[in-house]
Coordinates of C-alpha atoms in Angstrom, one line a residue:
Chain A
M1 CA -7.5 0.8 15.1
N2 CA -5.6 -2.5 13.9
M3 CA -5.4 -5.3 16.2
S4 CA -2.0 -4.9 17.3
I5 CA -2.8 -1.4 19.0
A6 CA -5.7 -3.0 20.7
A7 CA -3.5 -5.0 22.5
V8 CA -1.3 -2.8 24.0
P9 CA -2.2 -1.3 27.5
D10 CA -3.5 2.0 27.9
I11 CA -1.1 2.3 30.5
V12 CA 1.9 1.8 28.6
I13 CA 0.5 4.0 26.0
G14 CA 0.9 6.8 28.7
R15 CA 4.7 6.3 29.5
L16 CA 5.4 6.5 25.8
P17 CA 5.0 10.5 25.5
I18 CA 7.1 10.2 28.7
Y19 CA 10.2 8.4 27.0
L20 CA 9.6 10.5 24.0
R21 CA 10.0 13.6 25.9
A22 CA 13.0 12.5 28.1
L23 CA 14.5 11.7 24.6
T24 CA 13.7 14.8 22.9
Q25 CA 15.8 16.1 26.2
L26 CA 19.2 14.1 25.7
A27 CA 18.7 14.6 21.9
E28 CA 19.1 18.2 22.6
T29 CA 22.0 18.1 24.8
G30 CA 23.8 16.7 21.7
Q31 CA 24.0 12.8 23.0
E32 CA 23.4 10.0 20.8
I33 CA 22.9 6.8 22.5
T34 CA 20.9 6.1 25.9
S35 CA 19.9 2.9 27.8
S36 CA 17.0 2.0 29.3
H37 CA 18.9 1.9 32.6
E38 CA 19.7 5.9 32.0
L39 CA 16.1 6.5 30.7
G40 CA 14.7 4.7 34.0
E41 CA 16.9 6.8 36.5
R42 CA 16.1 10.1 34.8
L43 CA 12.0 9.0 34.8
G44 CA 11.7 7.1 38.3
I45 CA 10.7 4.0 36.2
S46 CA 12.4 0.8 36.1
S47 CA 14.6 -0.1 33.1
A48 CA 12.9 -3.3 33.1
Q49 CA 9.9 -1.6 32.7
I50 CA 11.0 0.3 29.7
R51 CA 12.4 -2.3 28.0
K52 CA 8.8 -4.1 28.0
D53 CA 6.9 -1.1 27.1
L54 CA 8.9 -0.6 24.2
S55 CA 8.9 -4.6 23.6
H56 CA 5.2 -4.2 22.5
F57 CA 6.3 -2.4 19.3
G58 CA 9.2 -4.2 18.0
T59 CA 12.8 -4.5 18.5
F60 CA 14.8 -1.4 19.8
G61 CA 18.5 -1.3 20.6
K62 CA 20.8 -4.0 20.6
Q63 CA 21.9 -5.9 23.6
G64 CA 24.5 -4.0 25.2
T65 CA 24.6 -1.2 23.2
G66 CA 21.6 0.7 24.2
Y67 CA 19.1 3.1 22.1
R68 CA 20.5 5.3 19.4
I69 CA 18.5 8.5 20.2
N70 CA 17.3 9.9 17.6
E71 CA 16.2 6.7 15.7
L72 CA 14.0 5.6 19.0
K73 CA 12.4 9.4 19.1
E74 CA 11.6 9.0 15.5
R75 CA 9.8 5.7 15.9
L76 CA 7.9 6.9 19.1
R77 CA 6.8 10.2 17.4
R78 CA 5.5 7.7 14.4
I79 CA 3.8 5.0 16.7
L80 CA 1.9 7.6 18.7
H81 CA 1.1 9.5 15.4
V82 CA 2.8 13.0 16.6
D83 CA 5.0 12.8 13.5
R84 CA 2.6 15.1 11.9
H85 CA 0.8 18.5 12.6
W86 CA -2.3 18.5 14.7
E87 CA -5.3 20.7 14.7
V88 CA -6.7 21.3 18.2
A89 CA -10.1 23.5 19.1
L90 CA -10.0 25.2 22.4
V91 CA -13.5 25.6 24.4
G92 CA -13.1 28.0 27.0
A93 CA -11.7 31.8 26.9
G94 CA -11.3 32.4 30.7
D95 CA -7.9 32.6 32.5
L96 CA -7.3 29.1 31.7
G97 CA -8.1 29.5 28.3
H98 CA -6.1 32.2 28.0
A99 CA -2.9 30.2 29.2
L100 CA -3.4 27.6 27.2
A101 CA -3.8 29.2 23.9
R102 CA -0.6 31.5 24.5
Y103 CA 1.3 28.4 25.6
G104 CA 4.2 27.8 23.3
G105 CA 4.6 23.9 24.2
F106 CA 2.1 23.1 22.3
R107 CA 3.1 24.1 18.8
A108 CA 6.6 23.2 19.7
C109 CA 5.0 19.3 19.9
G110 CA 2.9 19.7 17.0
F111 CA -0.3 20.6 18.0
D112 CA -1.7 23.9 17.2
I113 CA -4.7 25.4 18.9
T114 CA -6.6 26.6 15.7
L115 CA -10.1 27.4 16.8
I116 CA -11.3 29.3 20.4
F117 CA -14.8 29.0 21.2
D118 CA -16.3 30.9 24.3
S119 CA -20.3 31.6 25.0
D120 CA -19.6 35.1 26.6
P121 CA -20.4 37.7 24.1
A122 CA -17.8 40.0 25.7
K123 CA -15.1 37.9 24.4
I124 CA -16.8 36.7 21.3
G125 CA -14.6 38.3 18.9
V126 CA -11.6 39.0 21.0
R127 CA -8.0 38.2 19.4
I128 CA -5.9 35.8 21.7
G129 CA -2.2 36.0 19.7
E130 CA -3.0 35.0 16.1
R131 CA -6.6 33.3 17.0
T132 CA -9.9 35.1 17.6
I133 CA -12.4 33.7 19.9
E134 CA -15.6 32.5 18.2
D135 CA -18.9 31.9 19.6
V136 CA -20.1 28.5 20.6
A137 CA -23.0 28.6 18.6
V138 CA -20.9 28.1 15.2
M139 CA -18.6 25.9 17.4
K140 CA -20.4 22.3 15.8
D141 CA -19.9 23.6 12.2
R142 CA -16.6 25.3 12.3
I143 CA -14.4 22.4 13.7
R144 CA -16.7 19.8 11.6
E145 CA -15.3 21.9 8.3
A146 CA -11.9 21.7 9.7
G147 CA -12.1 18.4 10.2
I148 CA -10.5 19.1 13.6
K149 CA -10.5 15.4 15.8
L150 CA -9.0 16.9 19.5
A151 CA -10.1 19.6 21.7
M152 CA -9.3 21.0 25.1
V153 CA -12.6 21.3 27.2
A154 CA -11.8 24.7 30.0
V155 CA -15.3 25.6 30.4
P156 CA -16.9 25.7 34.1
A157 CA -17.6 22.3 35.1
V158 CA -21.4 22.4 34.6
D159 CA -21.1 23.5 31.0
A160 CA -18.5 20.5 30.1
Q161 CA -20.9 17.4 29.5
A162 CA -23.2 19.7 26.7
T163 CA -19.6 21.0 25.5
A164 CA -18.2 17.4 25.2
N165 CA -21.4 16.2 23.5
L166 CA -21.5 19.1 20.9
L167 CA -17.6 18.3 20.1
I168 CA -18.4 14.7 19.8
E169 CA -21.2 15.6 17.1
A170 CA -18.4 18.0 15.4
G171 CA -16.5 14.7 14.9
V172 CA -13.8 15.1 17.7
V173 CA -12.6 11.9 18.4
G174 CA -9.6 13.2 21.7
I175 CA -10.8 15.4 24.3
L176 CA -8.7 17.3 27.2
N177 CA -11.1 18.1 29.7
Y178 CA -9.9 20.9 32.4
A179 CA -13.3 20.9 34.2
A180 CA -13.4 19.9 37.3
T181 CA -16.1 17.3 36.6
T182 CA -16.5 13.4 35.3
I183 CA -18.1 13.8 32.2
S184 CA -19.3 10.7 29.6
V185 CA -18.2 9.9 26.4
P186 CA -19.1 7.5 23.8
E187 CA -16.8 4.4 23.9
H188 CA -15.0 5.8 20.4
V189 CA -13.9 8.9 22.1
R190 CA -10.7 9.4 24.1
L191 CA -10.7 11.3 27.2
Q192 CA -8.2 12.8 29.3
Y193 CA -8.3 14.7 32.6
I194 CA -6.5 17.2 33.8
D195 CA -7.2 18.5 37.3
P196 CA -4.6 19.5 39.7
V197 CA -6.5 18.9 42.7
L198 CA -6.9 15.0 41.6
H199 CA -2.9 15.1 41.5
L200 CA -2.6 17.1 44.5
Q201 CA -5.2 14.5 46.6
R202 CA -2.8 11.7 45.4
M203 CA 0.4 13.2 47.1
T204 CA -1.2 14.1 50.6
F205 CA -1.5 10.3 51.3
Y206 CA 2.0 10.3 51.1
V207 CA 2.7 13.5 53.6
E208 CA 2.0 13.0 57.2
P209 CA -0.8 15.4 58.3
V210 CA 0.8 15.7 61.7
S211 CA 3.6 17.4 60.3
Q212 CA 1.9 20.5 59.2
T213 CA 1.0 23.8 61.8
D214 CA -2.9 24.0 61.3
Chain B
M1 CA 4.8 6.5 56.3
N2 CA 3.1 2.8 57.8
M3 CA 3.7 -0.4 56.6
S4 CA 0.1 -0.8 55.1
I5 CA 0.4 2.3 53.2
A6 CA 3.3 1.3 51.5
A7 CA 1.9 -2.1 50.6
V8 CA -0.7 0.0 48.1
P9 CA 0.5 0.2 44.6
D10 CA 0.7 4.3 44.0
I11 CA -2.0 3.5 41.0
V12 CA -4.6 2.7 43.2
I13 CA -4.0 5.6 45.3
G14 CA -4.1 7.5 42.2
R15 CA -7.8 6.5 41.4
L16 CA -8.9 7.1 45.2
P17 CA -9.1 11.0 44.3
I18 CA -11.2 10.1 41.2
Y19 CA -13.5 8.0 43.6
L20 CA -13.9 10.8 45.8
R21 CA -14.7 13.3 43.1
A22 CA -17.7 10.9 41.9
L23 CA -18.7 10.4 45.4
T24 CA -18.8 14.0 46.2
Q25 CA -20.7 14.8 42.7
L26 CA -23.3 12.0 43.4
A27 CA -23.6 13.7 47.2
E28 CA -24.3 16.9 45.5
T29 CA -27.5 15.6 43.8
G30 CA -28.6 14.0 47.3
Q31 CA -28.4 10.5 46.6
E32 CA -27.4 8.8 49.3
I33 CA -26.6 5.0 48.2
T34 CA -24.4 4.1 44.8
S35 CA -22.5 0.8 43.7
S36 CA -19.5 -0.4 42.3
H37 CA -21.3 -0.6 39.5
E38 CA -22.5 2.5 39.0
L39 CA -19.5 4.1 39.9
G40 CA -17.9 1.9 37.2
E41 CA -20.4 3.0 34.7
R42 CA -19.7 7.1 35.7
L43 CA -15.9 6.5 35.4
G44 CA -15.2 4.0 32.8
I45 CA -13.9 1.5 35.3
S46 CA -14.5 -1.8 36.3
S47 CA -16.4 -2.4 39.2
A48 CA -14.2 -5.3 40.2
Q49 CA -11.4 -2.9 39.6
I50 CA -13.4 -0.2 42.0
R51 CA -13.9 -3.2 44.7
K52 CA -10.5 -4.4 44.2
D53 CA -9.0 -0.6 45.5
L54 CA -11.2 -0.4 47.9
S55 CA -10.5 -3.5 49.8
H56 CA -6.8 -2.5 50.2
F57 CA -8.2 -0.2 53.1
G58 CA -10.6 -2.2 54.8
T59 CA -14.3 -3.1 54.4
F60 CA -16.6 -0.9 52.7
G61 CA -20.2 -1.4 51.7
K62 CA -22.2 -4.8 52.2
Q63 CA -22.7 -7.4 49.7
G64 CA -25.6 -6.3 47.8
T65 CA -26.7 -3.3 49.4
G66 CA -24.0 -1.1 47.9
Y67 CA -21.8 2.0 49.3
R68 CA -23.2 4.6 51.7
I69 CA -22.3 7.8 49.5
N70 CA -21.7 9.9 52.4
E71 CA -19.5 7.5 54.8
L72 CA -17.3 6.3 51.8
K73 CA -16.6 9.8 51.0
E74 CA -15.5 10.9 54.7
R75 CA -13.2 7.4 54.5
L76 CA -12.0 8.4 51.7
R77 CA -10.8 11.6 52.5
R78 CA -9.5 10.4 55.7
I79 CA -7.5 7.5 53.5
L80 CA -6.3 10.7 51.2
H81 CA -5.8 13.2 54.3
V82 CA -7.9 15.7 52.4
D83 CA -10.3 15.9 55.9
R84 CA -8.2 19.1 56.7
H85 CA -6.9 22.4 55.1
W86 CA -3.4 22.4 53.3
E87 CA -1.4 25.3 52.3
V88 CA 0.1 25.3 49.1
A89 CA 3.0 27.2 47.4
L90 CA 2.8 28.2 44.1
V91 CA 6.0 29.6 41.9
G92 CA 5.4 31.1 38.5
A93 CA 3.1 33.8 37.9
G94 CA 2.6 34.1 34.6
D95 CA -0.4 33.1 32.7
L96 CA -0.7 30.1 33.9
G97 CA 0.0 31.0 37.4
H98 CA -2.3 33.6 37.5
A99 CA -5.0 30.9 36.3
L100 CA -4.2 28.1 39.0
A101 CA -3.9 31.2 41.7
R102 CA -7.5 32.3 40.6
Y103 CA -9.1 28.8 40.1
G104 CA -11.8 28.4 42.7
G105 CA -11.3 24.5 42.7
F106 CA -8.5 24.3 44.8
R107 CA -10.5 25.7 47.9
A108 CA -13.4 23.8 47.6
C109 CA -11.0 20.7 48.1
G110 CA -9.0 22.1 50.9
F111 CA -6.2 23.6 49.0
D112 CA -5.3 27.1 49.5
I113 CA -2.6 29.3 47.4
T114 CA -1.3 31.1 50.2
L115 CA 2.3 32.2 49.2
I116 CA 2.8 32.8 44.9
F117 CA 6.7 33.5 43.7
D118 CA 8.0 34.8 40.6
S119 CA 11.1 35.9 39.9
D120 CA 10.3 39.0 37.6
P121 CA 11.2 42.2 39.4
A122 CA 8.1 43.4 37.5
K123 CA 5.5 41.1 38.8
I124 CA 6.8 41.2 42.9
G125 CA 4.7 42.9 44.8
V126 CA 1.2 42.7 42.4
R127 CA -1.4 41.4 44.1
I128 CA -3.5 38.1 42.7
G129 CA -6.5 38.0 44.5
E130 CA -6.0 37.9 48.5
R131 CA -2.2 37.2 47.9
T132 CA 0.9 38.8 46.6
I133 CA 3.6 38.0 44.3
E134 CA 6.6 37.5 46.5
D135 CA 10.4 37.8 45.3
V136 CA 12.0 34.2 44.5
A137 CA 14.8 35.2 47.1
V138 CA 12.9 34.7 50.0
M139 CA 11.3 31.6 48.9
K140 CA 13.1 29.4 51.2
D141 CA 12.6 31.4 54.3
R142 CA 9.0 31.9 53.9
I143 CA 7.7 28.6 52.9
R144 CA 10.1 27.0 55.8
E145 CA 8.7 29.5 58.2
A146 CA 5.1 28.5 57.0
G147 CA 5.6 24.8 57.4
I148 CA 4.2 24.1 53.8
K149 CA 4.8 20.8 52.1
L150 CA 2.8 20.9 48.9
A151 CA 4.3 23.7 45.8
M152 CA 2.8 23.9 42.3
V153 CA 5.6 24.6 39.7
A154 CA 4.9 26.7 37.2
V155 CA 7.8 28.3 35.5
P156 CA 9.7 27.9 32.2
A157 CA 11.1 24.6 31.9
V158 CA 14.9 25.8 32.1
D159 CA 14.3 26.7 36.1
A160 CA 12.1 23.9 36.5
Q161 CA 14.7 21.8 38.2
A162 CA 16.5 24.6 40.2
T163 CA 13.1 26.2 41.6
A164 CA 12.5 22.2 42.7
N165 CA 16.2 21.9 44.6
L166 CA 14.9 25.4 46.5
L167 CA 11.2 24.1 47.3
I168 CA 12.8 20.9 48.6
E169 CA 15.5 22.7 50.6
A170 CA 12.3 24.4 52.2
G171 CA 10.9 21.2 53.2
V172 CA 8.5 20.7 50.5
V173 CA 7.6 17.0 50.0
G174 CA 4.8 17.3 47.3
I175 CA 5.6 19.2 44.0
L176 CA 3.0 19.4 41.3
N177 CA 5.0 19.9 38.2
Y178 CA 3.6 21.8 35.0
A179 CA 6.8 23.0 33.4
A180 CA 7.3 20.9 30.3
T181 CA 10.2 18.7 31.4
T182 CA 11.7 16.3 33.4
I183 CA 13.0 17.1 37.2
S184 CA 14.8 14.6 39.3
V185 CA 13.4 15.1 43.4
P186 CA 14.7 12.5 46.3
E187 CA 13.1 9.8 47.4
H188 CA 11.2 11.3 49.9
V189 CA 9.4 13.7 47.7
R190 CA 6.2 13.0 45.4
L191 CA 6.5 14.5 42.2
Q192 CA 3.8 14.5 39.5
Y193 CA 3.6 16.4 36.1
I194 CA 0.9 17.9 34.5
D195 CA 1.8 18.4 31.0
P196 CA -1.0 18.4 28.3
V197 CA 1.2 17.7 25.6
L198 CA 1.7 14.1 26.9
H199 CA -2.0 13.6 27.6
L200 CA -2.2 14.6 23.6
Q201 CA 0.0 12.3 22.7
R202 CA -1.2 9.8 24.4
M203 CA -4.8 10.8 22.0
T204 CA -3.5 10.9 19.1
F205 CA -2.1 7.1 19.7
Y206 CA -5.7 6.2 19.1
V207 CA -6.5 8.5 16.5
E208 CA -5.9 7.3 12.7
P209 CA -4.0 10.2 10.9
V210 CA -5.8 9.6 7.8
S211 CA -8.7 11.1 8.7
Q212 CA -7.4 14.4 9.0
T213 CA -7.4 16.8 5.9
D214 CA -3.6 18.1 5.8

């Protein structure tokens, strides 16, 4: 990681994929130019915030002429390192694991779930799409051999920390955790949580409880 | 919404469920007292940030004696309005919809998916657990009758905006969007996105592409 990267707040990095998605959608409609104002309207983010976020990475667009959508899109893809193909390991082949393994949105964005693991003997050897579920007992070696750096954890909460530990020993440095529990990782590992309960609880704060029936 | 709520930044609100989850896990171990330092270590958030976040809602704990876990937990539950039962509607009964409908973590936290909708005639009438998939054609009336305020959208991206519009007409004010697309909602509606691609793209920023094989 170089020094300029360390200087960009992670919350800014977190917004870049959102900008990239909006730009991709605009490009699909054939539109060629956009503005921080138009992006802001689409995303519910102020145009000043968008300009400030992008300014961390150099100059984008010209005053008064807006952004060339394809150019900005490609620059964001390079900044985020998503101008390439990433292999991803998936641990846990329950309902959620199956949904993730079959989700078409990953490959469209350059992510490919190439290895799937579970500890349930009834699942090991079963195919999901083009992949075959493998035993977690071989996970560490398989991931290391493949040089995979990213993994999704979709195991029961009680198994999440042990799974993360194994993944990190195998060389994984980015973990997307679907298990509904907090896990600890060393500083060099990026950890993101996907827990719908946290999102729901963030919304109910704004909803007046009196308005519901029970 | 009262005035004090409007004054708390949404990013602070977004951290409260994370604190609540950590407190719940600590309580389960039988621990009675914690500190902003211990919480911060668990969560990778600075103890100063935790104290500042909580200070928006009054005084918690005493200098030098830490927080009583159960007391802080209950206060956070009240603040977030999760000290009660919330009914949730789910739209889209594909792989992901099934995984959500069967996920045990919602009910444990007071959320109950009571209505499930799909537009596919092959799915309508099919049961998932205790619920039966209903036709989206009756969605607006069913949600309005039930007084449901929260919904999860797990439909294809192309249908997401129309689904959100219908939900909002039915009285929904909190939408958890799993569809991989941006949707627009009026200001009184809270919208949260769950898109694993956005999370993966946020992590690849930190991973040196040279370290992978292809």
